[in-house]
XYZ file of C-alpha atoms in Angstrom:
477
model
C 83.925 -131.450 133.560
C 83.175 -127.912 134.781
C 86.376 -126.635 133.196
C 85.356 -128.187 129.869
C 81.897 -126.624 130.123
C 83.302 -123.164 130.791
C 85.818 -123.554 127.958
C 83.094 -124.509 125.495
C 80.906 -121.667 126.735
C 83.743 -119.188 126.259
C 84.390 -120.469 122.744
C 80.692 -120.182 121.936
C 80.653 -116.607 123.178
C 83.724 -115.792 121.116
C 82.094 -117.268 118.063
C 78.971 -115.222 118.722
C 81.030 -112.066 119.144
C 82.710 -112.601 115.796
C 79.343 -112.888 114.053
C 77.735 -109.931 115.847
C 75.865 -107.567 113.565
C 77.008 -103.953 113.515
C 75.269 -101.560 115.876
C 72.876 -99.382 113.899
C 72.310 -95.728 114.665
C 68.973 -94.668 113.188
C 68.675 -90.929 112.669
C 65.327 -89.142 112.568
C 65.112 -85.416 112.124
C 64.937 -82.506 109.696
C 67.058 -81.003 106.917
C 69.901 -79.936 109.203
C 70.530 -83.653 109.891
C 69.499 -85.183 106.553
C 71.518 -86.710 103.713
C 71.715 -84.416 100.690
C 72.058 -85.051 96.936
C 75.540 -84.397 95.569
C 74.733 -83.988 91.867
C 75.942 -80.865 90.046
C 78.520 -80.204 92.757
C 75.856 -79.395 95.337
C 77.441 -77.971 98.497
C 74.742 -78.591 101.110
C 75.195 -81.310 103.745
C 73.281 -82.408 106.827
C 75.423 -83.184 109.851
C 73.987 -86.713 110.005
C 75.327 -87.305 106.498
C 78.845 -86.693 107.824
C 78.484 -88.847 110.948
C 79.711 -92.192 109.470
C 83.194 -90.693 109.116
C 83.426 -90.502 112.917
C 82.680 -94.155 113.690
C 84.461 -97.445 113.099
C 82.845 -99.920 110.659
C 81.301 -101.669 113.695
C 78.659 -98.930 113.671
C 76.229 -98.409 110.791
C 74.538 -95.019 110.435
C 71.071 -95.264 108.870
C 69.951 -91.696 108.282
C 66.190 -91.255 107.807
C 66.100 -87.496 108.459
C 64.189 -85.554 105.794
C 63.999 -81.964 104.662
C 61.071 -79.991 106.028
C 59.885 -82.560 108.563
C 58.776 -81.854 112.101
C 58.330 -84.342 114.913
C 54.636 -84.441 113.964
C 54.888 -84.763 110.164
C 57.652 -87.385 110.351
C 55.127 -89.669 112.065
C 52.168 -88.511 109.986
C 53.888 -89.399 106.708
C 54.760 -92.929 107.882
C 58.508 -92.281 108.060
C 58.705 -93.236 111.723
C 56.975 -96.571 111.099
C 59.645 -97.442 108.529
C 62.345 -96.760 111.116
C 60.538 -98.760 113.817
C 60.299 -101.778 111.524
C 64.094 -101.894 111.300
C 65.056 -101.303 114.921
C 66.572 -104.254 116.783
C 67.757 -104.612 120.393
C 71.076 -102.886 120.973
C 70.534 -100.206 118.323
C 70.338 -96.462 118.920
C 67.881 -93.849 117.661
C 69.067 -90.241 117.414
C 66.100 -87.844 117.492
C 66.402 -84.172 116.527
C 63.407 -81.974 115.741
C 62.464 -78.370 116.338
C 63.202 -76.267 113.265
C 59.937 -77.191 111.550
C 57.896 -77.747 114.694
C 58.029 -73.962 114.948
C 56.056 -73.647 111.673
C 52.449 -72.430 111.950
C 50.921 -74.965 109.517
C 48.797 -77.753 111.002
C 50.704 -80.598 109.334
C 53.949 -79.706 111.091
C 53.386 -77.242 113.911
C 53.584 -78.334 117.558
C 53.567 -76.493 120.876
C 56.775 -76.837 122.908
C 55.103 -77.406 126.284
C 52.488 -79.901 125.070
C 52.365 -81.537 121.637
C 56.122 -81.226 120.981
C 57.014 -82.973 124.226
C 54.259 -85.545 123.753
C 55.435 -86.413 120.250
C 59.086 -86.706 121.271
C 58.000 -88.945 124.151
C 56.413 -91.285 121.619
C 59.745 -91.618 119.787
C 61.451 -92.419 123.088
C 58.872 -94.986 124.208
C 58.627 -96.715 120.807
C 62.409 -97.029 120.707
C 62.623 -98.477 124.202
C 59.863 -100.985 123.477
C 62.094 -102.431 120.751
C 65.087 -102.828 123.050
C 66.998 -99.909 121.553
C 68.364 -96.736 123.124
C 66.841 -93.333 122.321
C 69.002 -90.203 122.329
C 67.466 -86.725 122.152
C 69.254 -83.875 120.364
C 68.460 -80.187 120.573
C 68.358 -78.288 117.266
C 71.484 -76.656 115.889
C 71.595 -72.853 115.962
C 70.584 -70.574 113.174
C 73.299 -68.128 112.252
C 71.717 -64.821 113.299
C 74.030 -62.197 114.776
C 72.869 -58.969 116.405
C 74.587 -55.609 116.207
C 76.778 -56.547 119.202
C 78.244 -59.598 117.435
C 76.245 -62.044 119.552
C 74.028 -64.855 118.297
C 70.328 -64.387 118.812
C 68.145 -67.322 119.848
C 65.596 -68.262 117.167
C 64.159 -71.467 118.669
C 62.407 -70.143 121.755
C 61.105 -72.786 124.155
C 61.746 -75.746 121.827
C 65.339 -76.156 123.061
C 64.367 -76.086 126.731
C 61.521 -78.517 126.036
C 63.961 -81.144 124.710
C 66.220 -80.771 127.743
C 63.311 -81.024 130.163
C 61.830 -84.086 128.468
C 65.194 -85.834 128.426
C 65.554 -85.184 132.137
C 62.051 -86.404 132.994
C 62.336 -89.586 130.884
C 65.980 -90.270 131.872
C 67.121 -90.101 128.255
C 70.597 -89.055 127.120
C 70.460 -85.538 125.695
C 73.072 -84.166 123.309
C 72.763 -80.373 123.573
C 74.032 -79.628 120.106
C 72.321 -76.240 120.262
C 74.638 -75.065 123.034
C 77.693 -76.573 121.313
C 76.946 -74.986 117.916
C 76.068 -71.676 119.597
C 79.549 -71.532 121.113
C 81.208 -72.647 117.867
C 79.447 -70.104 115.638
C 79.631 -67.187 118.067
C 83.332 -67.752 118.744
C 84.042 -67.817 115.018
C 82.162 -64.566 114.532
C 79.810 -63.211 111.896
C 81.951 -63.343 108.757
C 84.129 -66.454 109.444
C 81.086 -68.534 110.459
C 79.576 -68.136 106.979
C 81.862 -70.954 105.751
C 79.844 -73.405 107.888
C 76.517 -72.390 106.361
C 75.174 -72.163 102.832
C 76.565 -68.751 102.009
C 77.508 -69.106 98.347
C 79.020 -66.289 96.291
C 77.217 -65.830 92.941
C 78.981 -67.472 90.019
C 81.070 -69.857 92.142
C 78.882 -72.974 92.139
C 77.174 -74.707 89.219
C 74.203 -75.797 91.348
C 73.647 -72.244 92.648
C 74.720 -69.859 89.872
C 72.996 -66.909 91.552
C 74.524 -67.693 94.938
C 72.762 -68.147 98.265
C 72.612 -66.664 101.763
C 71.289 -69.385 104.071
C 71.820 -69.206 107.838
C 70.139 -72.560 108.613
C 71.663 -75.221 106.369
C 75.222 -76.484 106.414
C 78.099 -76.918 103.969
C 80.419 -79.935 104.110
C 82.696 -78.007 106.476
C 79.723 -77.124 108.658
C 78.340 -80.638 108.617
C 81.715 -82.075 109.631
C 82.101 -79.477 112.391
C 78.661 -80.200 113.852
C 79.139 -83.966 113.583
C 82.458 -83.623 115.412
C 80.746 -81.735 118.236
C 78.030 -84.401 118.346
C 80.418 -87.352 118.616
C 82.449 -85.626 121.312
C 79.278 -85.449 123.412
C 78.260 -88.974 122.395
C 81.603 -90.362 123.575
C 81.166 -88.581 126.917
C 77.502 -89.412 127.541
C 76.955 -92.807 125.870
C 79.591 -95.301 127.096
C 78.338 -98.072 124.788
C 79.227 -96.018 121.688
C 82.419 -94.411 122.981
C 84.745 -97.301 121.911
C 83.609 -96.922 118.289
C 84.208 -93.174 117.962
C 87.056 -92.216 115.636
C 88.618 -88.848 114.869
C 90.412 -88.406 111.552
C 91.969 -85.251 110.157
C 90.357 -85.750 106.755
C 87.659 -88.035 105.367
C 87.390 -89.058 101.715
C 84.007 -90.316 100.539
C 82.420 -90.744 97.131
C 78.943 -90.127 98.587
C 79.768 -86.611 99.802
C 79.966 -87.543 103.487
C 83.600 -86.466 103.813
C 85.866 -83.485 103.335
C 86.856 -84.599 99.851
C 85.599 -86.756 96.996
C 89.096 -87.858 95.909
C 92.123 -89.244 97.721
C 94.567 -86.908 95.972
C 92.636 -83.882 97.252
C 93.126 -85.170 100.787
C 96.837 -85.784 100.182
C 97.220 -82.248 98.836
C 95.571 -80.861 101.995
C 98.213 -82.452 104.241
C 100.666 -79.794 105.490
C 104.174 -80.201 104.103
C 106.717 -81.715 106.500
C 104.265 -82.151 109.366
C 106.854 -83.292 111.901
C 104.918 -82.617 115.110
C 101.942 -84.888 114.477
C 100.672 -87.679 112.238
C 97.951 -86.757 109.738
C 95.182 -89.343 109.356
C 93.033 -89.772 106.252
C 89.960 -92.017 106.486
C 88.869 -93.425 103.114
C 85.302 -94.662 103.047
C 84.098 -97.525 100.856
C 84.286 -97.009 97.118
C 86.432 -97.525 94.023
C 88.719 -94.521 93.592
C 90.254 -94.517 90.130
C 93.131 -92.087 90.605
C 96.840 -92.005 89.867
C 98.084 -91.014 93.310
C 101.288 -89.349 94.463
C 102.261 -88.965 98.114
C 105.030 -86.411 97.703
C 108.266 -86.465 99.686
C 107.037 -83.440 101.651
C 103.966 -85.347 102.883
C 105.439 -87.184 105.857
C 103.746 -88.942 108.786
C 100.569 -89.711 106.851
C 98.140 -92.565 107.583
C 95.521 -93.997 105.212
C 92.765 -95.904 107.022
C 90.246 -97.705 104.824
C 86.686 -98.401 105.900
C 86.812 -101.920 104.490
C 89.756 -103.736 102.907
C 87.775 -105.319 100.072
C 85.541 -102.316 99.379
C 88.003 -99.436 99.735
C 89.874 -99.715 96.428
C 92.534 -97.341 95.061
C 93.107 -98.263 91.440
C 94.521 -97.134 88.093
C 95.354 -98.820 84.783
C 98.667 -97.537 83.436
C 101.298 -99.990 82.159
C 104.893 -99.810 80.934
C 104.166 -99.820 77.186
C 101.291 -97.356 77.437
C 102.137 -94.103 75.648
C 102.386 -90.765 77.422
C 101.363 -87.459 75.809
C 104.666 -87.358 73.887
C 104.187 -90.841 72.442
C 106.808 -92.391 74.685
C 106.415 -95.542 76.786
C 105.471 -94.731 80.361
C 107.986 -97.383 81.518
C 107.718 -99.648 84.562
C 108.340 -96.819 87.023
C 105.801 -94.621 85.249
C 103.069 -97.258 85.355
C 102.329 -97.160 89.088
C 98.872 -96.483 90.451
C 100.206 -95.100 93.752
C 103.606 -93.518 94.461
C 104.786 -93.333 98.080
C 107.693 -90.910 98.458
C 106.821 -89.520 101.905
C 108.524 -91.080 104.928
C 106.629 -92.754 107.792
C 103.591 -93.623 105.684
C 101.089 -96.139 107.087
C 98.103 -97.815 105.407
C 95.462 -100.173 106.775
C 92.356 -101.917 105.378
C 92.823 -100.804 101.748
C 93.088 -102.517 98.366
C 95.759 -101.116 96.035
C 95.323 -102.186 92.430
C 96.702 -101.881 88.950
C 93.794 -102.926 86.727
C 95.622 -102.808 83.365
C 95.521 -106.598 83.055
C 98.206 -108.877 81.578
C 99.914 -106.284 79.432
C 103.429 -106.502 80.816
C 104.813 -104.463 83.692
C 102.040 -102.627 85.541
C 102.817 -101.480 89.078
C 100.118 -101.118 91.735
C 102.288 -99.485 94.427
C 105.714 -97.863 94.092
C 107.379 -97.282 97.474
C 110.382 -94.993 97.813
C 109.852 -93.489 101.278
C 111.502 -94.837 104.428
C 109.694 -96.490 107.345
C 106.592 -97.390 105.347
C 104.109 -99.910 106.732
C 100.994 -101.648 105.414
C 98.594 -103.704 107.538
C 95.672 -105.804 106.307
C 95.992 -104.429 102.775
C 95.644 -106.080 99.370
C 97.963 -105.504 96.407
C 96.332 -106.607 93.156
C 97.998 -106.810 89.759
C 99.932 -109.041 87.423
C 103.546 -108.431 86.450
C 105.476 -106.114 88.833
C 102.599 -105.550 91.265
C 104.648 -104.188 94.195
C 107.754 -102.106 93.467
C 109.884 -101.664 96.606
C 111.888 -98.955 94.905
C 113.894 -97.039 97.516
C 117.462 -98.285 97.994
C 117.524 -97.051 101.601
C 113.819 -97.633 102.206
C 112.670 -99.901 105.021
C 109.213 -101.389 104.631
C 106.905 -103.612 106.671
C 103.867 -105.588 105.499
C 101.639 -107.354 108.015
C 98.648 -109.603 107.261
C 98.595 -108.405 103.652
C 97.559 -110.158 100.428
C 99.884 -109.722 97.434
C 99.189 -111.305 94.043
C 100.764 -111.320 90.620
C 102.240 -113.263 87.729
C 105.947 -112.489 87.278
C 108.381 -110.660 89.605
C 105.371 -109.258 91.408
C 107.436 -108.255 94.443
C 110.576 -106.539 93.199
C 113.077 -103.795 93.935
C 115.953 -102.579 96.105
C 114.358 -101.965 99.509
C 114.656 -103.886 102.738
C 111.163 -105.281 103.308
C 109.658 -107.617 105.891
C 106.493 -109.531 105.031
C 104.853 -110.940 108.170
C 101.844 -113.290 108.086
C 101.049 -112.340 104.487
C 99.459 -114.388 101.713
C 101.590 -114.364 98.552
C 99.549 -115.617 95.602
C 100.941 -116.641 92.221
C 98.630 -116.309 89.212
C 100.889 -118.127 86.722
C 103.906 -120.431 86.587
C 106.609 -117.833 87.134
C 108.739 -115.957 89.672
C 107.465 -114.364 92.903
C 110.356 -112.009 93.751
C 113.039 -110.117 91.859
C 115.190 -108.421 94.497
C 117.862 -105.900 93.577
C 119.312 -105.542 97.067
C 122.194 -103.007 97.089
C 125.722 -104.250 97.734
C 126.496 -104.187 101.445
C 122.857 -104.229 102.581
C 122.352 -106.702 105.412
C 118.854 -107.729 104.322
C 116.673 -107.634 101.239
C 113.309 -109.398 101.431
C 112.366 -111.382 104.533
C 109.138 -113.400 104.527
C 108.133 -114.588 108.017
C 105.159 -116.866 108.780
C 103.755 -116.238 105.303
C 101.534 -118.491 103.235
C 102.293 -119.007 99.540
C 99.240 -119.913 97.450
C 98.449 -120.159 93.747
C 95.556 -119.990 91.315
C 94.085 -123.182 89.938
C 96.308 -124.712 87.259
C 99.544 -123.177 88.546
C 102.058 -125.991 89.076
C 105.572 -124.527 89.005
C 106.466 -121.387 90.945
C 109.948 -120.076 91.715
C 110.476 -118.241 95.006
C 112.543 -115.640 93.221
C 115.403 -114.652 90.973
C 118.078 -111.989 91.436
C 117.362 -108.790 89.537
C 120.913 -107.666 90.298
C 124.010 -109.338 91.655
C 123.575 -108.890 95.412
C 119.949 -109.902 95.782
C 118.864 -111.240 99.171
C 115.565 -113.034 99.767
C 114.707 -115.250 102.746
C 111.612 -117.301 103.565
C 111.379 -118.085 107.300
C 108.789 -120.494 108.712
C 106.554 -120.095 105.656
C 103.915 -122.461 104.289
C 104.953 -123.015 100.674
C 101.739 -124.761 99.676
């Protein structure tokens, strides 16, 4: 009886774990942390805006930082109450003030030894009362070099006050001031300008006259500061360490990454990077781009934030005309071309959205040793083109849909634990396995499903004379 009780308890706990809400990190602070508008190609970013690109989807970053706020005015304007109303046990609150507490006006100004510490203590105590964990951050540096090439301190006692309060209240303190001081000073006067809002006149639509700002950050600066922050977070906050992620590039439509488009990130990958794998994190969004991973872009990984909400799509099709009035053809219709070897993708939807207009490829794979995990391939006729004759491909826990011949081509490809969904009465595969190849398509532990009204589906037909297709231990529906 005891064994049964413990088994049921374990199952209940597992069920609870699966339904657990994401941990939320609430951010309260000033403009150096805040989210920024991205209209008109605006370049400014707060480091908190870039933070989501350093955590797994199990962590939600809710950034409430605002331009011009001090620890005092953030409370006085009711912004802190809004944050408190959303805090739940297990969450975290990142607190960073100082830049505007130094201001002389009564609405914002505080004294480091008295009112500044007292106000920060309120944030800490309010957070703890709600079962969440407060984390204090010192302010980032201002970029002010002296004649000896050394950074000058501009914050006075406000930095020390944060450290002292954290120590007295036993609160984790992320000394981002010290970390950014080292970063900026080591870069030097001129190179460090790329981290801050130093804009050459005539180079940016939002700032036609240029700007020289030693306080606020560019996207590169925001990413650099966020990276320093998460390195300290991983070291000092064990509960968050398992969720920290480091990617070489982040793509995000909301401006929280290195690039707005996936192709920009691909282009930034060094050619023939043989020594290390290059990772690209693609945050949620619909990216309508015709993508090419060139043969020189090897050892590249695409990691999506969410399979259903990270969508790479385009709408070409075989009979669509190119600029010379010619049909694009089946090969020319693809939304994404994979020529680079050792490509890996996870948690992404690949789509051809042209509709039922004939051949319209979602993904065209020519490179060798290409793998997809937990991805979706959406389309109609000719959804997935396994093109390369010597290409070896692996698909695990993927969803692939289409109407006719929606998995086709010459490659050797293994489909493991995938759902293969037919949208009409037609053929699933059209293999053109080369003569002498030991294997063509191998489906293992897959589930074949169909849309409502579909009654007659063929497992495949040979595109050419030596086609090989095997279904092993599959549920044929």
